[in-house]
Short mmCIF file of C-alpha atoms and ligand atoms in Angstrom, two decimals:
data_model
loop_
_atom_site.label_atom_id
_atom_site.label_comp_id
_atom_site.label_asym_id
_atom_site.label_seq_id
_atom_site.Cartn_x
_atom_site.Cartn_y
_atom_site.Cartn_z
CA MET A 1 24.31 6.71 83.91
CA MET A 2 22.32 4.63 86.28
CA ALA A 3 21.62 6.04 89.95
CA TRP A 4 20.42 3.20 92.40
CA VAL A 5 18.91 4.98 95.34
CA ARG A 6 18.04 2.05 97.89
CA GLY A 7 15.31 2.60 100.21
CA THR A 8 15.45 2.96 103.77
CA GLY A 9 11.94 1.35 104.61
CA GLY A 10 9.56 3.24 106.69
CA SER A 11 5.79 3.61 106.21
CA ASN A 12 5.39 7.23 105.34
CA PRO A 13 8.20 8.28 103.08
CA PHE A 14 7.49 12.11 103.43
CA ARG A 15 8.29 12.58 107.36
CA ALA A 16 10.93 14.98 108.29
CA GLU A 17 10.60 17.22 105.27
CA ARG A 18 13.28 19.51 105.15
CA ARG A 19 13.54 22.91 102.69
CA VAL A 20 16.26 22.33 100.46
CA ASP A 21 17.68 25.21 98.89
CA THR A 22 18.15 24.16 95.46
CA LYS A 23 18.01 26.15 91.98
CA SER A 24 14.89 24.63 90.52
CA GLY A 25 15.38 26.71 87.10
CA GLU A 26 11.60 26.67 86.44
CA LEU A 27 11.45 23.36 85.70
CA THR A 28 8.03 21.26 85.54
CA ILE A 29 7.76 17.92 86.71
CA LEU A 30 5.06 15.47 86.27
CA VAL A 31 4.58 13.08 89.06
CA THR A 32 2.51 9.84 87.79
CA ASP A 33 1.50 7.26 90.44
CA ASP A 34 -1.30 5.65 91.24
CA GLU A 35 -0.95 6.34 94.92
CA VAL A 36 -2.71 9.62 95.86
CA ASP A 37 -0.34 10.01 99.06
CA ILE A 38 2.90 9.35 96.89
CA ARG A 39 1.69 12.05 94.48
CA ASP A 40 0.52 14.73 97.03
CA GLY A 41 3.76 14.06 99.00
CA ALA A 42 6.24 14.34 96.28
CA GLU A 43 4.29 17.40 95.12
CA ARG A 44 4.78 19.03 98.41
CA ILE A 45 8.54 18.11 98.55
CA LEU A 46 9.17 19.12 94.98
CA GLN A 47 7.17 22.37 95.29
CA ARG A 48 9.26 23.66 98.13
CA LEU A 49 12.32 22.89 96.06
CA GLY A 50 10.72 25.59 93.46
CA TYR A 51 9.58 23.22 90.93
CA ARG A 52 6.24 23.26 88.99
CA VAL A 53 4.36 20.22 89.74
CA LEU A 54 1.83 18.39 87.71
CA LYS A 55 0.36 15.07 88.96
CA ALA A 56 -1.44 12.01 86.85
CA GLY A 57 -2.82 9.06 88.54
CA SER A 58 -2.83 7.06 85.28
CA GLY A 59 -1.00 5.99 82.33
CA GLY A 60 -3.58 7.89 80.08
CA GLU A 61 -3.52 10.76 82.08
CA ALA A 62 0.38 11.03 82.13
CA LYS A 63 0.22 10.87 78.43
CA ARG A 64 -2.30 13.31 77.78
CA LEU A 65 -0.23 16.04 80.38
CA VAL A 66 2.96 14.85 78.79
CA GLU A 67 1.60 16.07 75.41
CA THR A 68 0.02 19.25 76.16
CA ARG A 69 2.54 20.52 79.09
CA ARG A 70 5.82 19.11 78.14
CA PRO A 71 7.21 18.74 81.26
CA ASP A 72 10.80 18.71 81.55
CA LEU A 73 11.05 15.65 83.92
CA VAL A 74 8.49 12.76 84.55
CA LEU A 75 8.50 10.70 87.73
CA LEU A 76 7.06 7.55 86.44
CA ASP A 77 5.53 4.64 88.80
CA LEU A 78 6.17 1.49 86.38
CA LYS A 79 3.54 -0.75 88.34
CA MET A 80 0.41 1.31 88.03
CA PRO A 81 -2.80 -0.88 87.81
CA GLY A 82 -3.22 -1.87 84.15
CA GLY A 83 0.66 -2.20 83.91
CA ASP A 84 0.88 0.54 81.40
CA GLY A 85 4.36 2.29 83.03
CA MET A 86 6.67 0.95 80.34
CA GLU A 87 4.06 2.17 77.65
CA VAL A 88 4.12 5.82 78.98
CA LEU A 89 7.88 5.57 78.67
CA LYS A 90 7.81 4.50 75.22
CA PHE A 91 5.50 7.32 74.62
CA ILE A 92 7.61 10.07 76.21
CA GLN A 93 10.86 8.72 74.31
CA GLU A 94 9.00 8.87 71.01
CA LEU A 95 7.64 12.38 71.64
CA ASP A 96 10.63 14.11 72.98
CA ARG A 97 13.82 12.54 74.04
CA ARG A 98 14.74 15.79 76.19
CA ILE A 99 12.16 14.88 78.61
CA LEU A 100 13.98 12.78 81.09
CA VAL A 101 12.02 10.09 83.19
CA ILE A 102 12.75 8.55 86.58
CA ILE A 103 11.24 5.37 87.28
CA ILE A 104 9.31 4.68 90.42
CA THR A 105 8.46 0.95 91.47
CA GLY A 106 7.29 -0.60 94.77
CA TYR A 107 9.03 -3.66 93.53
CA ALA A 108 12.39 -2.96 92.86
CA THR A 109 14.67 -5.44 91.28
CA VAL A 110 17.70 -5.02 89.36
CA GLU A 111 16.10 -6.49 86.41
CA ALA A 112 13.36 -3.95 86.43
CA ALA A 113 15.57 -1.20 86.67
CA ILE A 114 17.96 -2.25 83.95
CA GLU A 115 14.96 -2.86 81.61
CA ALA A 116 13.68 0.43 82.31
CA MET A 117 17.23 2.22 81.83
CA LYS A 118 17.36 0.14 78.74
CA ARG A 119 14.19 1.64 77.24
CA GLY A 120 15.74 5.32 78.00
CA ALA A 121 14.28 6.02 81.48
CA TYR A 122 17.19 8.36 83.06
CA ASP A 123 17.30 7.36 86.63
CA PHE A 124 15.51 4.90 89.24
CA ILE A 125 14.09 5.43 92.68
CA PRO A 126 12.61 2.51 94.75
CA LYS A 127 9.52 2.74 96.69
CA PRO A 128 9.41 3.45 99.58
CA PHE A 129 11.77 6.27 99.41
CA GLU A 130 12.78 9.25 102.09
CA PRO A 131 12.31 12.80 100.89
CA ASP A 132 16.06 13.27 100.91
CA GLN A 133 16.47 10.46 98.67
CA LEU A 134 13.53 12.01 96.10
CA ARG A 135 15.34 15.34 96.53
CA LEU A 136 18.68 13.98 95.51
CA VAL A 137 17.56 12.05 92.54
CA VAL A 138 15.26 14.85 91.24
CA ASN A 139 17.95 17.47 91.80
CA ARG A 140 20.65 15.74 89.94
CA THR A 141 18.47 14.93 87.14
CA ALA A 142 17.46 18.60 87.09
CA GLU A 143 20.95 19.61 86.95
CA THR A 144 21.64 17.26 84.06
CA ILE A 145 18.50 18.95 82.32
CA ARG A 146 19.94 22.54 82.85
CA LEU A 147 23.53 21.66 81.48
CA ALA A 148 21.60 19.98 78.49
CA ARG A 149 19.58 23.12 78.02
CA GLU A 150 22.66 25.54 78.37
CA ALA A 151 24.68 23.44 75.94
CA GLU A 152 21.79 23.64 73.48
CA GLN A 153 21.27 27.38 74.19
CA LEU A 154 24.90 27.87 73.58
CA GLU A 155 24.90 25.60 70.09
CA GLN A 156 21.77 27.96 69.03
CA GLU A 157 23.68 31.41 69.83
CA LYS A 158 26.69 30.01 67.91
CA LEU A 159 24.51 29.33 64.83
CA ARG A 160 22.79 32.49 65.21
CA THR A 161 25.90 34.68 65.20
CA LEU A 162 27.40 32.63 62.28
CA SER A 163 24.24 33.25 60.23
CA ASP A 164 24.08 37.00 61.50
CA LEU A 165 27.87 37.27 60.12
CA ASP A 166 27.01 35.54 57.02
CA THR A 167 23.62 37.90 56.64
CA GLU A 168 26.13 40.88 57.59
CA LYS A 169 28.50 40.21 54.89
CA SER A 170 26.18 39.47 52.28
CA ARG A 171 24.24 42.67 53.24
CA ILE A 172 27.59 44.90 52.97
CA ARG A 173 28.32 43.28 49.77
CA THR A 174 24.96 44.01 48.30
CA ILE A 175 25.19 47.69 49.39
CA ILE A 176 28.64 47.89 47.82
CA GLU A 177 27.27 46.45 44.68
CA SER A 178 24.37 48.79 44.66
CA LEU A 179 26.45 51.95 45.19
CA PRO A 180 26.08 54.42 42.53
CA ASP A 181 29.91 55.37 42.90
CA GLY A 182 32.50 53.45 41.93
CA VAL A 183 34.45 51.60 44.56
CA LEU A 184 37.84 49.78 44.08
CA VAL A 185 39.88 48.03 46.73
CA THR A 186 43.37 47.03 46.58
CA ASN A 187 45.49 44.47 48.46
CA THR A 188 49.17 45.37 49.72
CA ALA A 189 50.44 44.70 46.41
CA ALA A 190 48.23 47.06 44.74
CA GLN A 191 46.27 44.24 42.98
CA VAL A 192 42.38 44.63 42.58
CA ALA A 193 40.85 43.00 45.51
CA LEU A 194 37.29 44.01 44.99
CA ILE A 195 35.34 46.31 42.36
CA ASN A 196 31.81 47.24 41.95
CA PRO A 197 29.80 47.36 39.09
CA ALA A 198 29.57 51.02 39.44
CA CYS A 199 33.50 51.44 39.10
CA LYS A 200 33.67 48.83 36.14
CA HIS A 201 31.01 51.22 34.20
CA LEU A 202 32.92 54.28 35.19
CA LEU A 203 35.92 52.91 34.06
CA ASP A 204 34.32 51.68 30.78
CA LEU A 205 35.16 48.11 31.49
CA PRO A 206 32.65 45.52 30.36
CA ALA A 207 31.01 44.07 33.39
CA ALA A 208 31.96 40.60 32.65
CA GLU A 209 35.73 41.32 32.36
CA PRO A 210 37.70 39.63 35.16
CA VAL A 211 39.76 42.24 37.04
CA LEU A 212 40.03 40.64 40.52
CA GLY A 213 43.84 39.89 41.17
CA ARG A 214 45.01 42.07 38.38
CA PRO A 215 47.27 45.19 39.08
CA THR A 216 45.87 48.36 39.24
CA ASP A 217 47.46 50.03 36.15
CA ALA A 218 45.59 47.20 34.19
CA VAL A 219 42.40 48.49 35.03
CA ILE A 220 42.49 52.30 35.72
CA PRO A 221 43.96 54.11 32.65
CA ASP A 222 45.68 57.09 34.54
CA GLU A 223 49.40 56.91 35.55
CA ALA A 224 49.38 59.35 38.36
CA LEU A 225 46.40 57.69 40.17
CA CYS A 226 47.98 54.31 39.80
CA GLY A 227 51.02 55.56 41.09
CA LEU A 228 49.30 57.03 44.33
CA VAL A 229 47.25 54.01 44.62
CA ALA A 230 50.23 51.79 44.58
CA GLU A 231 51.93 53.99 47.16
CA ILE A 232 49.08 53.91 49.52
CA SER A 233 48.57 50.05 49.05
CA ARG A 234 52.37 49.78 50.19
CA GLY A 235 51.65 51.84 53.37
CA ARG A 236 53.22 55.10 52.15
CA HIS A 237 50.18 57.42 53.21
CA LEU A 238 48.80 56.76 56.47
CA ASP A 239 47.41 60.47 57.05
CA PHE A 240 44.07 60.43 55.12
CA GLU A 241 44.16 64.33 54.77
CA ASP A 242 47.15 64.70 52.82
CA ILE A 243 46.07 62.70 50.12
CA PRO A 244 44.71 64.61 46.93
CA ALA A 245 41.99 63.73 44.83
CA GLN A 246 42.86 62.75 41.25
CA GLU A 247 40.99 64.07 38.11
CA PHE A 248 41.23 62.17 34.91
CA ALA A 249 39.81 61.75 31.34
CA LEU A 250 38.99 58.55 29.61
CA PRO A 251 39.58 58.38 25.99
CA SER A 252 35.55 58.12 25.45
CA GLY A 253 35.47 61.89 26.78
CA LYS A 254 34.05 60.96 30.13
CA TYR A 255 35.83 62.87 33.05
CA LEU A 256 36.45 61.13 36.68
CA ARG A 257 37.60 62.07 39.87
CA ALA A 258 39.11 59.47 42.11
CA ARG A 259 39.97 59.79 46.11
CA ALA A 260 42.01 56.93 47.10
CA GLN A 261 42.95 56.38 50.88
CA PRO A 262 44.38 53.36 52.75
CA VAL A 263 42.35 50.65 54.53
CA LEU A 264 43.60 50.38 57.98
CA GLY A 265 43.84 47.27 60.23
CA GLU A 266 43.09 47.18 64.14
CA ARG A 267 46.52 47.99 64.62
CA ARG A 268 46.77 50.80 61.94
CA GLU A 269 48.48 48.50 59.76
CA CYS A 270 48.01 49.11 55.93
CA LEU A 271 45.78 46.37 54.32
CA GLY A 272 45.72 48.06 50.98
CA ALA A 273 43.88 51.12 49.39
CA VAL A 274 40.13 51.89 48.71
CA VAL A 275 39.45 54.26 45.69
CA ASN A 276 36.23 56.13 45.40
CA VAL A 277 35.32 56.93 41.83
CA THR A 278 32.91 59.47 40.55
CA ASP A 279 31.72 60.95 37.30
CA ILE A 280 32.24 64.55 36.99
CA THR A 281 31.76 64.81 33.08
CA THR A 282 28.70 67.03 33.62
CA LEU A 283 30.75 69.50 36.04
CA LYS A 284 33.36 69.61 33.67
CA ILE A 285 30.93 70.55 30.73
CA VAL A 286 29.49 73.21 33.00
CA ASP A 287 32.84 74.72 33.90
CA ARG A 288 33.83 74.84 30.06
CA LEU A 289 30.53 76.63 29.32
CA LYS A 290 31.22 79.01 32.29
CA SER A 291 34.58 79.57 31.14
CA GLU A 292 33.34 80.19 27.50
CA PHE A 293 30.86 82.58 28.70
CA VAL A 294 33.46 84.58 30.73
CA SER A 295 35.78 84.61 27.89
CA LYS A 296 33.16 85.68 25.45
CA VAL A 297 31.98 88.71 27.71
CA SER A 298 35.35 89.63 28.51
CA HIS A 299 36.45 89.90 24.79
CA GLU A 300 33.14 91.95 23.87
CA LEU A 301 33.95 94.42 26.75
CA ARG A 302 37.91 94.56 26.40
CA SER A 303 37.58 96.57 23.08
CA PRO A 304 35.17 99.33 23.94
CA LEU A 305 36.80 99.55 27.30
CA SER A 306 40.16 99.95 25.81
CA THR A 307 38.67 102.88 23.53
CA ILE A 308 37.17 104.54 26.48
CA HIS A 309 40.28 104.51 28.27
CA GLU A 310 42.50 105.63 25.23
CA GLN A 311 39.68 108.61 24.78
CA LEU A 312 39.68 109.60 28.12
CA ALA A 313 43.67 109.77 28.33
CA THR A 314 43.46 111.81 25.28
CA VAL A 315 40.63 114.25 26.45
CA ILE A 316 42.83 114.71 30.01
CA GLY A 317 45.71 115.73 28.04
CA ASP A 318 43.94 118.11 26.08
CA LEU A 319 42.21 119.70 28.88
CA VAL A 320 45.22 120.39 31.08
CA ASP A 321 45.24 123.86 32.38
CA ARG A 322 42.16 124.66 30.60
CA ALA A 323 39.30 122.78 32.32
CA PRO A 324 38.65 123.05 36.18
CA PRO A 325 40.46 121.05 38.10
CA GLN A 326 37.34 119.47 39.66
CA ASP A 327 36.75 118.16 35.94
CA GLN A 328 39.98 117.06 35.28
CA HIS A 329 39.85 115.21 38.95
CA ILE A 330 36.56 113.30 37.66
CA LEU A 331 38.03 112.32 34.27
CA THR A 332 41.31 111.14 35.71
CA ARG A 333 39.12 108.86 38.40
CA ALA A 334 37.25 107.70 35.46
CA LYS A 335 40.47 106.73 33.65
CA GLU A 336 41.62 104.87 36.63
CA LYS A 337 38.51 102.92 36.95
CA THR A 338 38.56 102.00 33.16
CA LYS A 339 42.01 100.67 33.69
CA GLY A 340 41.22 98.69 36.62
CA LEU A 341 38.17 97.23 34.59
CA ILE A 342 40.67 96.45 31.98
CA SER A 343 42.95 94.79 34.23
CA LEU A 344 39.99 92.48 35.82
CA ILE A 345 39.00 91.52 32.03
CA ASN A 346 42.59 90.48 31.13
CA ASP A 347 42.61 88.44 34.27
CA LEU A 348 39.33 87.15 33.46
CA LEU A 349 40.51 86.13 30.02
CA ASP A 350 43.95 84.48 31.35
CA MET A 351 41.58 82.41 33.74
CA SER A 352 39.36 81.14 31.02
CA ARG A 353 42.11 80.19 28.91
CA ILE A 354 43.77 78.12 31.79
CA ASP A 355 40.67 76.38 32.59
CA GLU A 356 40.18 75.54 29.04
CA GLY A 357 43.63 74.02 28.95
CA LEU A 358 44.68 76.47 26.27
CA ILE A 359 47.96 77.45 28.13
CA CYS A 360 51.41 75.80 27.91
CA ARG A 361 50.27 73.65 25.16
CA GLU A 362 53.27 74.26 22.98
CA PRO A 363 56.42 74.68 25.17
CA ARG A 364 59.57 76.24 23.29
CA PRO A 365 63.07 77.09 24.48
CA VAL A 366 62.89 80.51 26.52
CA ALA A 367 66.09 82.23 27.68
CA LEU A 368 64.54 83.04 31.28
CA GLU A 369 67.56 85.67 32.11
CA GLU A 370 66.21 87.88 29.17
CA LEU A 371 62.67 87.31 29.99
CA LEU A 372 63.16 88.38 33.50
CA ARG A 373 65.30 91.49 32.36
CA GLY A 374 62.34 92.45 30.19
CA ILE A 375 59.86 92.28 33.00
CA VAL A 376 62.36 94.19 35.46
CA ASP A 377 62.81 96.86 32.96
CA PHE A 378 59.14 97.15 32.09
CA MET A 379 58.30 97.31 35.89
CA GLU A 380 61.01 99.85 36.50
CA SER A 381 58.72 103.05 36.12
CA LYS A 382 56.16 101.88 38.54
CA ALA A 383 58.75 101.05 41.03
CA GLN A 384 60.68 104.30 40.56
CA ALA A 385 57.04 106.18 40.97
CA ARG A 386 57.27 104.63 44.58
CA HIS A 387 60.77 105.45 44.97
CA GLN A 388 61.51 101.84 45.21
CA ARG A 389 64.73 100.03 44.32
CA LEU A 390 64.19 97.02 41.91
CA THR A 391 67.13 94.62 40.98
CA LEU A 392 67.58 91.55 39.28
CA ARG A 393 70.24 89.01 40.42
CA LEU A 394 71.48 86.55 37.83
CA PRO A 395 73.43 83.53 38.48
CA ALA A 396 77.34 83.62 37.62
CA THR A 397 77.02 80.64 35.16
CA PRO A 398 74.40 80.66 32.48
CA LEU A 399 71.15 79.05 33.32
CA PRO A 400 69.95 75.93 31.27
CA GLU A 401 67.64 76.60 28.43
CA LEU A 402 64.22 76.33 29.73
CA GLN A 403 61.26 74.43 27.59
CA ALA A 404 58.00 76.38 28.33
CA ASP A 405 55.55 79.00 27.04
CA PRO A 406 57.04 82.68 27.17
CA LEU A 407 53.56 84.37 27.50
CA ALA A 408 52.97 82.24 30.49
CA LEU A 409 56.17 83.16 32.14
CA GLU A 410 55.59 86.71 31.46
CA SER A 411 52.53 86.43 33.17
CA ILE A 412 53.76 84.73 36.17
CA PHE A 413 56.67 87.08 37.03
CA GLY A 414 54.69 90.12 35.86
CA ASN A 415 52.02 89.44 38.26
CA LEU A 416 54.77 88.52 41.18
CA VAL A 417 56.93 91.71 40.73
CA SER A 418 53.60 93.98 40.25
CA ASN A 419 52.49 92.51 43.73
CA ALA A 420 55.97 92.86 45.12
CA ILE A 421 55.82 96.53 44.26
CA THR A 422 52.21 97.05 45.07
CA TYR A 423 52.52 95.65 48.76
CA THR A 424 55.63 97.21 49.40
CA PRO A 425 55.40 100.82 51.02
CA GLU A 426 57.51 103.60 49.26
CA ASN A 427 61.46 103.63 49.33
CA GLY A 428 61.20 99.61 49.68
CA ALA A 429 63.16 97.37 47.86
CA ILE A 430 62.44 94.44 45.59
CA ARG A 431 65.04 91.98 44.49
CA VAL A 432 64.45 88.97 41.63
CA GLU A 433 66.99 86.21 42.17
CA VAL A 434 67.46 83.27 39.82
CA ASP A 435 69.34 80.08 40.14
CA ALA A 436 69.69 76.45 39.06
CA ALA A 437 68.14 73.98 41.55
CA GLY A 438 68.71 70.28 40.39
CA VAL A 439 66.28 69.48 37.42
CA ASN A 440 64.36 72.96 38.29
CA ILE A 441 65.36 76.83 37.87
CA ARG A 442 64.48 78.70 40.92
CA VAL A 443 63.39 82.06 40.81
CA ARG A 444 62.52 84.24 43.99
CA VAL A 445 60.77 87.48 44.17
CA VAL A 446 61.81 89.14 47.49
CA ASP A 447 60.33 92.39 49.02
CA ASN A 448 60.50 94.00 52.35
CA GLY A 449 56.91 95.12 52.00
CA LEU A 450 53.85 94.74 54.13
CA GLY A 451 54.00 91.05 54.47
CA ILE A 452 50.93 88.49 54.85
CA GLU A 453 49.68 87.21 58.14
CA GLU A 454 49.94 83.50 58.56
CA LYS A 455 45.99 82.93 58.28
CA HIS A 456 45.95 83.99 54.89
CA LEU A 457 48.92 82.55 53.42
CA GLY A 458 46.92 79.39 52.54
CA ARG A 459 44.18 81.40 50.74
CA ILE A 460 45.85 83.88 48.65
CA PHE A 461 46.42 81.67 45.74
CA GLU A 462 42.66 81.02 45.64
CA ARG A 463 40.45 82.98 43.17
CA PHE A 464 39.24 86.48 44.11
CA TYR A 465 40.86 86.18 47.76
CA ARG A 466 42.41 89.38 48.73
CA VAL A 467 43.92 90.43 52.22
CA LYS A 468 41.45 93.01 53.89
CA ASP A 469 43.06 95.08 56.34
CA GLU A 470 44.11 98.78 57.24
CA ARG A 471 47.11 98.84 55.18
CA THR A 472 45.74 96.90 52.04
CA ARG A 473 42.50 99.02 52.12
CA TYR A 474 43.41 101.44 49.47
CA ILE A 475 45.14 99.04 47.00
CA THR A 476 42.96 98.13 44.30
CA GLY A 477 43.08 94.55 42.65
CA THR A 478 41.07 91.86 41.58
CA GLY A 479 42.43 89.04 43.73
CA LEU A 480 43.04 86.93 40.56
CA GLY A 481 46.62 87.42 40.04
CA LEU A 482 47.90 84.86 42.14
CA SER A 483 45.48 82.11 41.04
CA ILE A 484 46.40 82.98 37.67
CA VAL A 485 50.33 82.23 38.59
CA LYS A 486 49.07 79.20 40.35
CA GLY A 487 47.09 77.89 37.61
CA LEU A 488 49.84 78.47 34.92
CA LEU A 489 52.55 76.92 37.11
CA ASP A 490 50.16 74.01 37.61
CA ALA A 491 49.66 73.62 33.87
CA MET A 492 53.62 73.46 33.23
CA GLY A 493 54.38 71.09 36.10
CA GLY A 494 56.10 74.03 38.33
CA MET A 495 55.39 75.20 41.95
CA ILE A 496 55.07 78.11 44.13
CA GLU A 497 55.75 78.66 47.71
CA VAL A 498 55.56 81.67 49.93
CA GLN A 499 57.37 82.71 53.04
CA SER A 500 56.27 86.06 54.70
CA THR A 501 56.64 87.85 58.01
CA PRO A 502 54.08 90.61 58.40
CA GLY A 503 55.94 94.08 58.53
CA GLU A 504 58.96 92.65 57.27
CA GLY A 505 58.43 91.31 53.83
CA SER A 506 57.58 88.23 51.60
CA VAL A 507 59.48 85.64 49.49
CA PHE A 508 57.55 84.18 46.71
CA THR A 509 59.69 81.14 45.37
CA VAL A 510 58.71 79.59 42.15
CA LEU A 511 60.19 76.29 40.76
CA LEU A 512 60.12 75.54 36.91
CA PRO A 513 61.13 72.56 35.55
CA VAL A 514 64.03 72.46 32.90
CA ALA A 515 62.32 70.23 30.42
CA ALA A 516 58.56 71.09 30.13
CA ARG A 517 56.18 68.39 31.90
CA PRO A 518 52.84 70.12 30.79
CA ARG A 519 49.80 68.61 32.27
CA PRO A 520 47.47 66.65 29.87
CA ALA A 521 44.63 68.74 28.86
P1 ADP B 1 45.55 91.24 44.05
O1 ADP B 1 47.00 91.74 44.00
O2 ADP B 1 44.59 91.79 42.73
O3 ADP B 1 44.79 91.54 45.37
P2 ADP B 1 46.40 88.51 44.10
O4 ADP B 1 45.97 87.28 43.72
O5 ADP B 1 47.61 88.91 43.21
O6 ADP B 1 45.46 89.62 43.82
O7 ADP B 1 46.95 88.77 45.74
C1 ADP B 1 46.27 88.12 46.52
C2 ADP B 1 46.49 88.90 47.85
O8 ADP B 1 47.66 88.45 48.32
C3 ADP B 1 46.66 90.34 47.70
O9 ADP B 1 45.20 90.91 47.99
C4 ADP B 1 47.50 90.64 48.88
O10 ADP B 1 46.85 91.01 50.07
C5 ADP B 1 48.39 89.52 48.83
N1 ADP B 1 49.88 89.81 48.38
C6 ADP B 1 50.27 89.39 47.22
N2 ADP B 1 51.26 89.54 47.04
C7 ADP B 1 51.84 90.00 48.11
C8 ADP B 1 53.10 90.69 48.61
N3 ADP B 1 54.28 90.76 47.57
N4 ADP B 1 53.14 91.16 49.78
C9 ADP B 1 52.30 91.31 50.63
N5 ADP B 1 50.99 90.60 50.21
C10 ADP B 1 50.81 90.20 48.96
#
């Protein structure tokens, strides 16, 4: 662009100065002129506009200041004695093209202006000039400098953001790659979109095996987990809380636990699933050792305790009417305590057998009606002692034959009926009902006893959990019965549910799959 500002003549170009309110933007201007009046006058005007001003009286001085102070703009007299104006222009051009130059010359001709512009000068102002002319040209050039600076700054910011993003991405990738736990991410088609080295190692996959893009079941050797991951990937589970962790074993003997969750986008749309895999082999070994220990100790204790129990019963029988009532009472209490200990030991043994996966390994045909009748008959005396009515309600049509472990079924319904009797006051009623429900057989143990408050319902299947209140205070128990029931049902692919109203009674509903579906050991 060439701005030609025609001079209006006049001896002193700096008369009638006016303070012009222009944003100087902290620019530095070098005024180069051999006439001291021009230098000082220009300095005054420019300083009032807020610019920082440097002055040079010769080409050599101008070059030195340009080099050391790097002004933003140079006002350059082309015709200084020695005629080195054009050389200074060339020097500036070579040093830094961002420094703009406005030519000042007393002998303005179109040719001189064109020549200077050709050599890279930005604008031109003829001498003599009015202060307003100088303000106009300098402000306009300063605006160009500011715009160029802003553009440069924006460009740099853009580059910085891009490089920040790049750094962020590679940082996250490095962290995921270095995680000690396995991470596997799928897309919405349940194909592997990302897997870290730890995950490959945990799944016993060779590090170099290409798995990206492969379906999850080609990578994870567990049907249940793959099914869950496929469902999550397709957006069927958006509620994180409801998704249970899965445990599975590898042929190498390794035990893994996997937690899968959906990956949600900004609008809560499902983008796939993320699976976190951890090695729980050591925990499993410690668990097994603990079970073996409990089982060994329980076995060792059971026989002597049973002997003590029988001997106490004999002694008590022999002493009837012969020993003082006080002694008889002590012996009877001792007998009850040994009975309690024996039942605790039996429960502990059952628990260890469940933990070791020794239960329900070989299902066989079971006639459930008969099995339940046996249990009800066996419990009849206990119910009668409490003046309770214990009934069994069988369906009109025979039930399908069940494939299951009969000992496990006896333990399940023995515990439930025994609890119903224990937690129902005298004169209450307990009913066992059976019917077919689709692919399951449903057994309901109904009582009109104490009932269970809602806050305990979620916890009564935990090991050693007992409801402690005024009404249950004097009832002895181990707190293991329902956890054994739950453990056995889990092992055979069944389910249990409880509904209860305090003061009115409880209903424990068990669903048993007709065809055995034992959990893999
Ligand atoms: P235990 O009977 O040895 O305490 P369980 O695991 O069998 O242990 O039961 C846990 C708790 O659940 C019991 O302490 C009792 O408070 C409650 N419970 C179980 N069955 C019933 C029932 N039929 N009615 C009321 N409460 C029950």
